[in-house]
Structure formats: structure tokens, C-alpha cells
CSV table of C-alpha atoms in Angstrom, one decimal:
chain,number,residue,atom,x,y,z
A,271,UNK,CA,0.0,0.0,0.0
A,272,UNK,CA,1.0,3.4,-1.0
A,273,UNK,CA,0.6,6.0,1.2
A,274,UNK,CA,0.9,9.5,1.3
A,275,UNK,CA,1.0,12.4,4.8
A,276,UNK,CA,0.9,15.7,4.0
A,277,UNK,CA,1.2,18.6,6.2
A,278,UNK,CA,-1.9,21.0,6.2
A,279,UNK,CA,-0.7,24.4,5.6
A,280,UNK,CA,1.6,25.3,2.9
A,281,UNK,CA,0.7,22.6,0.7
A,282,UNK,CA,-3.4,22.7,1.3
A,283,UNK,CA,-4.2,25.7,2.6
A,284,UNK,CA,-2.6,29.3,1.5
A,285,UNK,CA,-2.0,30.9,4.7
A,286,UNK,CA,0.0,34.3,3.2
A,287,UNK,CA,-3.1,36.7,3.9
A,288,UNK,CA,-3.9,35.6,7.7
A,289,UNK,CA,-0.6,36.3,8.5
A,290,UNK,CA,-0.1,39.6,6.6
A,291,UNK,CA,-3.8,40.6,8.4
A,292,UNK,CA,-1.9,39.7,11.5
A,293,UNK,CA,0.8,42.0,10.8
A,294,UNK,CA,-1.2,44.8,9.5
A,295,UNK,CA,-3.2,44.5,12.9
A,296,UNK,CA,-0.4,44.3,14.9
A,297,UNK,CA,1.9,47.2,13.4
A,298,UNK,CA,-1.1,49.6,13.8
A,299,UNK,CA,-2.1,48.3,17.2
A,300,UNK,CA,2.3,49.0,18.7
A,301,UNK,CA,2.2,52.1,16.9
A,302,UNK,CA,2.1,55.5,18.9
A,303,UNK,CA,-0.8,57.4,17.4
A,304,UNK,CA,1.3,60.0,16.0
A,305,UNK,CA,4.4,57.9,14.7
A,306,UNK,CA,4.7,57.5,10.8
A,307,UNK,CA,5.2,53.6,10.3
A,308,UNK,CA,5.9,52.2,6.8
A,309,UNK,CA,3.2,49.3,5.9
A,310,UNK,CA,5.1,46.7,4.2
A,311,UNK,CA,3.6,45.4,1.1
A,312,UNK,CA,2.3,41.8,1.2
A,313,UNK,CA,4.4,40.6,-1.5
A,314,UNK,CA,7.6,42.0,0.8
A,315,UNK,CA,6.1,40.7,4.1
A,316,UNK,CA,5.4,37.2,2.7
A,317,UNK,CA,9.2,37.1,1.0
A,318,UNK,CA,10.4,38.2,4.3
A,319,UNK,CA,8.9,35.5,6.1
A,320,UNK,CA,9.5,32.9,4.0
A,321,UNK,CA,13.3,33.4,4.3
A,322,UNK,CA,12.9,33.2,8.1
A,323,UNK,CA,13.4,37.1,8.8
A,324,UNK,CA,12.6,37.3,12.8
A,325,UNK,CA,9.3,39.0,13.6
A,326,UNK,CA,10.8,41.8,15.4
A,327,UNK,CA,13.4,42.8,12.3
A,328,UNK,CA,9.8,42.7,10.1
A,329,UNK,CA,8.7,45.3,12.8
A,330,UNK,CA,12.0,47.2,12.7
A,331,UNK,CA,11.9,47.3,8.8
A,332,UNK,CA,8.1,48.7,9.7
A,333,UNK,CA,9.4,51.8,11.1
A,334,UNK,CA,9.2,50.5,14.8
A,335,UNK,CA,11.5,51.3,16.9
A,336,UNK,CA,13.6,48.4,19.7
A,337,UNK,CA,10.8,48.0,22.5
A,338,UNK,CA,7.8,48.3,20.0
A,339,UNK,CA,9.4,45.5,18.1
A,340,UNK,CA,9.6,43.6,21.2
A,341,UNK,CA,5.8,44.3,21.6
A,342,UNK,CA,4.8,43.6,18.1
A,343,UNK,CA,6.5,40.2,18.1
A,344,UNK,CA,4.5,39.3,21.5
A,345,UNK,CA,1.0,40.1,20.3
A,346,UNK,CA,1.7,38.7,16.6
A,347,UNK,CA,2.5,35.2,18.5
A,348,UNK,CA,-0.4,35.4,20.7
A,349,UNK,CA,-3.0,36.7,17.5
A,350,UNK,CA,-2.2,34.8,14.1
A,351,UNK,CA,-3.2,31.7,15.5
A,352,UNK,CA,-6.5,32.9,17.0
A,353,UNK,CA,-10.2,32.4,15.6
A,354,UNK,CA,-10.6,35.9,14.0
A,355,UNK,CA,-8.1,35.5,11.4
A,356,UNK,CA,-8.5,31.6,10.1
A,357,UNK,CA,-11.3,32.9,7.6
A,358,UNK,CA,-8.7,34.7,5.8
A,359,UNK,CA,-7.4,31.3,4.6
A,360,UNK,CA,-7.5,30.4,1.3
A,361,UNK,CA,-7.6,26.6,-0.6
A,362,UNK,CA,-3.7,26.8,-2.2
A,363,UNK,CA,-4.2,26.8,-6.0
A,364,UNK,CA,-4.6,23.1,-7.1
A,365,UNK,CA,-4.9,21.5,-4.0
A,366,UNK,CA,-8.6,20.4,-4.1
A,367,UNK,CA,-7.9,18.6,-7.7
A,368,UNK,CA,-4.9,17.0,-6.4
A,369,UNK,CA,-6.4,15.1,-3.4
A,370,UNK,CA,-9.1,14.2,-6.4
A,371,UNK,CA,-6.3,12.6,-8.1
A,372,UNK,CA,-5.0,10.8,-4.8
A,373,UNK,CA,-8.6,9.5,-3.7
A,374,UNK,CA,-9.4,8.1,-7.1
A,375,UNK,CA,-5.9,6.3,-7.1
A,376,UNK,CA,-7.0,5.0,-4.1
A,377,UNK,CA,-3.7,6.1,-2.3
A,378,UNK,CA,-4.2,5.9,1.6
A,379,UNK,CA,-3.7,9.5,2.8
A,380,UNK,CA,-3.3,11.4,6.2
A,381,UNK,CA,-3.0,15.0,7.3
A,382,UNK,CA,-0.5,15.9,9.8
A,383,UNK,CA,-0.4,19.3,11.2
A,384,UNK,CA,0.0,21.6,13.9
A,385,UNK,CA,-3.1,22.8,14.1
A,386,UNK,CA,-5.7,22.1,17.0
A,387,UNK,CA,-8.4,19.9,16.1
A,388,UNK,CA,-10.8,22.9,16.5
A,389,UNK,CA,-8.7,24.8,13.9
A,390,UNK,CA,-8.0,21.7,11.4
A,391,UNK,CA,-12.5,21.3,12.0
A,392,UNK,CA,-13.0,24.8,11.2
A,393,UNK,CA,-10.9,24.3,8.2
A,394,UNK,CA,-12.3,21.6,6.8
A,395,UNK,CA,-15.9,22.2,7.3
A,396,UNK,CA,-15.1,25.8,5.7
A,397,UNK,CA,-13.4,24.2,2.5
A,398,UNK,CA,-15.1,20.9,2.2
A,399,UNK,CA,-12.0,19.1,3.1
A,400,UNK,CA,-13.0,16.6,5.6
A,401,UNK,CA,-14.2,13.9,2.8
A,402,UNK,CA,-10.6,13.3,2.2
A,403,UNK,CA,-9.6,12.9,5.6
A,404,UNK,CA,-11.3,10.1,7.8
A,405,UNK,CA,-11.0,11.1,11.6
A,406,UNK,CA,-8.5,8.1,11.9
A,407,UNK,CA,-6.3,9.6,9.3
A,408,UNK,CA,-6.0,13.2,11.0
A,409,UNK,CA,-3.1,13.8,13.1
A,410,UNK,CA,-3.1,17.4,14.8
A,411,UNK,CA,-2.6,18.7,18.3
A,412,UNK,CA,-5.4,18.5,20.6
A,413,UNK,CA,-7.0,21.7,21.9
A,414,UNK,CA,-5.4,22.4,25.1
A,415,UNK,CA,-2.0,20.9,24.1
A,416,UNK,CA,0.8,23.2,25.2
A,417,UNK,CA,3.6,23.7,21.8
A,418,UNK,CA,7.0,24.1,22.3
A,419,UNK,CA,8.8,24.4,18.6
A,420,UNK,CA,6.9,22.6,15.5
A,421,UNK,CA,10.3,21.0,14.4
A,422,UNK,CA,9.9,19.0,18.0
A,423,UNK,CA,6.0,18.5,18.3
A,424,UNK,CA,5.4,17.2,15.0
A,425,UNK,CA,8.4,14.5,14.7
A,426,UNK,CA,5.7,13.2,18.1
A,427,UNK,CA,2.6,12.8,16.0
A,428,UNK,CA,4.8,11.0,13.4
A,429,UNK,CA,5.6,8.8,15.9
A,430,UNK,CA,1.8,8.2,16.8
A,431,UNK,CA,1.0,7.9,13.2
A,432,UNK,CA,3.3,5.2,12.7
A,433,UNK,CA,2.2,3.4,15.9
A,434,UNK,CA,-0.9,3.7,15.1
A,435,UNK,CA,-1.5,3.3,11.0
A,436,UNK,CA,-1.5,0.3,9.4
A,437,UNK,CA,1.6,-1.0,7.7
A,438,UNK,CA,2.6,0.6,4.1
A,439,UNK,CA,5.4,-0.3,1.3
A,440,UNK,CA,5.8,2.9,0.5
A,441,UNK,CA,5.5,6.6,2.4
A,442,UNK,CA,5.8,10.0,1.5
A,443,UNK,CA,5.4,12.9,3.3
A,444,UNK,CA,4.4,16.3,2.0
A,445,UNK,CA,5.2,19.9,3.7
A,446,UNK,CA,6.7,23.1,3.6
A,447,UNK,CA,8.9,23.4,7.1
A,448,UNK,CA,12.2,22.5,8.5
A,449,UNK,CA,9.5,20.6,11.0
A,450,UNK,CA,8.0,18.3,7.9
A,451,UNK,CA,11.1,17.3,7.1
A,452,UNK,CA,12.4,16.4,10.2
A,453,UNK,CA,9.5,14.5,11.5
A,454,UNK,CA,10.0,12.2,8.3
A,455,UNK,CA,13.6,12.0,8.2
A,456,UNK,CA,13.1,10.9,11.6
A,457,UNK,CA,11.6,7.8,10.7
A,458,UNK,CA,13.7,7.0,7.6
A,459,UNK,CA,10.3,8.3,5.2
A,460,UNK,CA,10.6,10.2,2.2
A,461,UNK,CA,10.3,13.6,2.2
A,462,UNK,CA,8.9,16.5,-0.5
A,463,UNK,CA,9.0,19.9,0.0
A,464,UNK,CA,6.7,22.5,-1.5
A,465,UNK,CA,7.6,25.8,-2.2
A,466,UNK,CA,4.2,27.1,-2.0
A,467,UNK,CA,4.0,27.6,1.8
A,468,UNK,CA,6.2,29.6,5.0
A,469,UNK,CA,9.4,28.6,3.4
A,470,UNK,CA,11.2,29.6,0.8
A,471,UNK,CA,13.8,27.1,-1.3
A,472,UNK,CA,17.1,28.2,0.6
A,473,UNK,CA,15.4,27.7,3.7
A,474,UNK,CA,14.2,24.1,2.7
A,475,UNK,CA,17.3,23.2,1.4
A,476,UNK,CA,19.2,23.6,4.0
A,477,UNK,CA,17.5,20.3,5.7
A,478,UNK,CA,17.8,18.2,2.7
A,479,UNK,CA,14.6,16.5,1.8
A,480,UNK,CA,14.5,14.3,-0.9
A,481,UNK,CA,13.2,16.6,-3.3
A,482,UNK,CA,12.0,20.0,-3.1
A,483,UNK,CA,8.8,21.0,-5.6
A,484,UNK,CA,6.7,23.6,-6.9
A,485,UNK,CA,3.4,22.7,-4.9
A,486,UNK,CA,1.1,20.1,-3.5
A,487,UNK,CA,0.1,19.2,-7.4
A,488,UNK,CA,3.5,18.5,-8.4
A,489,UNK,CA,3.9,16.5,-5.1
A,490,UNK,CA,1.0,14.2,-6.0
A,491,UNK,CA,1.8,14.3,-9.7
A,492,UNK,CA,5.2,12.5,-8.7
A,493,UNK,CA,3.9,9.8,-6.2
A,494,UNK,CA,1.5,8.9,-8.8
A,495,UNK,CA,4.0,8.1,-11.6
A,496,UNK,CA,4.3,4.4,-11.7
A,497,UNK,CA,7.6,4.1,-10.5
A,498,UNK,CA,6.0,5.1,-6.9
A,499,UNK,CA,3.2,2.2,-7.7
A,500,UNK,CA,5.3,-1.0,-7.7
């Protein structure tokens, strides 16, 4: 059996305007009320965090000065993963017509992510997703779990997953963080990258997965060439 875990956000779900809402909300909320601050473009923003550029140099290049930077990193950790801002999420270009592609195959899929279960529901109730996902096929954190760093939480629900799925001759694993390709190079699983999500290429090559790719579409498009079928 072929199967096939792919990370949530990045290669499913385009998350580039709830986190440049985030910003916008938080630049104008650690602003005095009569200090000029220079709004970055989205384009900018999103290039700046997808080379890992630390939230409080996004803020200094903002027009904020050392102790509002300080601020503005605080509340942007405590607000872009809060309810308000998940309906700005957007289905990434493709995505829907490439777990099509995987159901019809009949390739045995999962979703891994680091999203609470409320906030991987809300998703997939929003989108439609959850008739590609049977409950025993979603890995996420539950609600009141307490993170410490993705790139050690989600090699942990790896570890559950392969306790608890059953056996498969071949296993890929789809995601756009130094934290996807940990968790699978962790186990000895194969490991795509997708340039569509928080990273950019330099940053995901510098953990070495097997091969990096354009987006979720090409992903699938490469597990389903034959060679992946034997």
C-alpha cells in the first residue's frame, strides 16, 4: 500500500493573507498614534517570512523602533493563530484537484499538522475538506496541548502515526517546514518539500529532503507516476 502524509498548511491551505492581516493588525495596534510607520507590502512581508526574517526585524523594517518590536512580536504570536483571522485562509491553487487525483488512485492519505483539532475542524468544514480525511487519518494537536517548537512536536505525531496506522510499502510525506522534514527523516520516510508555503527554497534546502517542488500538485503528480506504484 502506498501511502501518502501531508502537512496542512503550505501545501493545502494558502495561509500568506492571515498572516499579513496579522501584521497589518499588529503594526497599527504597537504604533504610537502620531508615529509615521511604513506598511510593508504583502508581497515583501510574505518574501520576508518565507526566508525566516525574525518577527521583530519585520517590525523594525516597519518603522518601529527596539521596545515596539519587542511588543509587536508578543502580540503577533499570541493573535495569528487565534479564531478571527483563520477565515482569511484560502484553498492553495490546485490542492482540491490534487487530493481528487489521490482519492481516485485510491492512495491511503493522512493529514499531519500543527493545528488544534478545532482549527483543522474549522478548516475543513469551511473548504469541504473533511471527505478526504477520515478522523482516523488526521493527526493534529489537541486543543489544550501546550507547543513548544513545531520542528519538536510534529516528529511526536509522526511517531503516533506510525504506531498507530497500518503497515505501508511505500510513504511519502508532503510539507513546507524544517518541522515536515524532520518528522520524516526521523523515521527513515521520504520527504517532498513544497515551495508554495512559509518557506522559501534556501530555507528548505538547508534540511535536505528528498526533493524540493513547486506545490502540492507536483507532489502528488510524482507519487502517482508508476515508479511510486510497484
Amino acid at each position: 500500500m502506498l501511502r501518502l502524509i501531508t502537512d496542512f498548511d503550505g501545501p493545502i491551505i494558502d495561509v500568506s493573507e492571515r498572516y499579513y492581516r496579522v501584521y497589518q493588525f499588529c503594526l497599527e495596534k504597537t504604533r504610537r498614534p502620531d508615529q509615521v510607520v511604513q506598511e510593508l507590502p504583502k508581497v515583501e512581508f510574505w518574501q520576508l517570512k518565507r526566508s525566516r526574517v525574525p518577527e521583530k526585524q519585520i517590525a523594525l523594517n516597519s518603522g518601529l523602533d527596539e521596545a515596539q518590536a519587542q511588543e509587536f512580536a508578543q502580540l503577533r504570536r499570541q493573535t495569528v493563530h487565534t479564531e478571527p483571522y483563520f477565515h482569511h485562509d484560502t484553498l492553495a491553487p490546485g490542492a482540491v484537484d490534487a487530493l481528487l487525483k489521490i482519492q481516485q488512485a485510491g492512495i491511503d492519505l493522512a493529514v499531519m499538522t500543527m493545528r488544534r483539532f478545532r482549527e483543522l475542524d474549522y478548516a475543513f468544514q469551511k473548504h469541504d475538506l473533511g471527505r478526504f480525511f477520515p478522523e482516523n487519518r488526521c493527526y493534529c494537536l489537541s486543543n489544550d496541548y501546550v507547543k513548544t517548537r513545531d520542528i519538536e512536536d510534529k516528529p511526536l505525531l509522526m511517531a503516533r502515526a506510525l504506531e498507530e496506522l497500518p503497515p505501508a510499502t511505500d510513504i511519502w510525506m508532503v510539507g513546507d517546514t524544517e518541522a515536515d522534514i524532520t518528522a520524516a527523516k526521523n523515521y527513515g520516510i521520504k520527504v517532498m518539500a513544497v515551495e508554495s508555503g512559509i518557506r522559501d527554497r534556501t530555507q528548505l534546502e538547508l534540511y535536505h529532503p528528498d526533493l524540493i517542488v513547486k506545490d502540492f500538485s507536483a507532489a502528488v503528480d510524482l507519487v502517482l507516476k508508476p515508479k511510486h506504484l510497484v
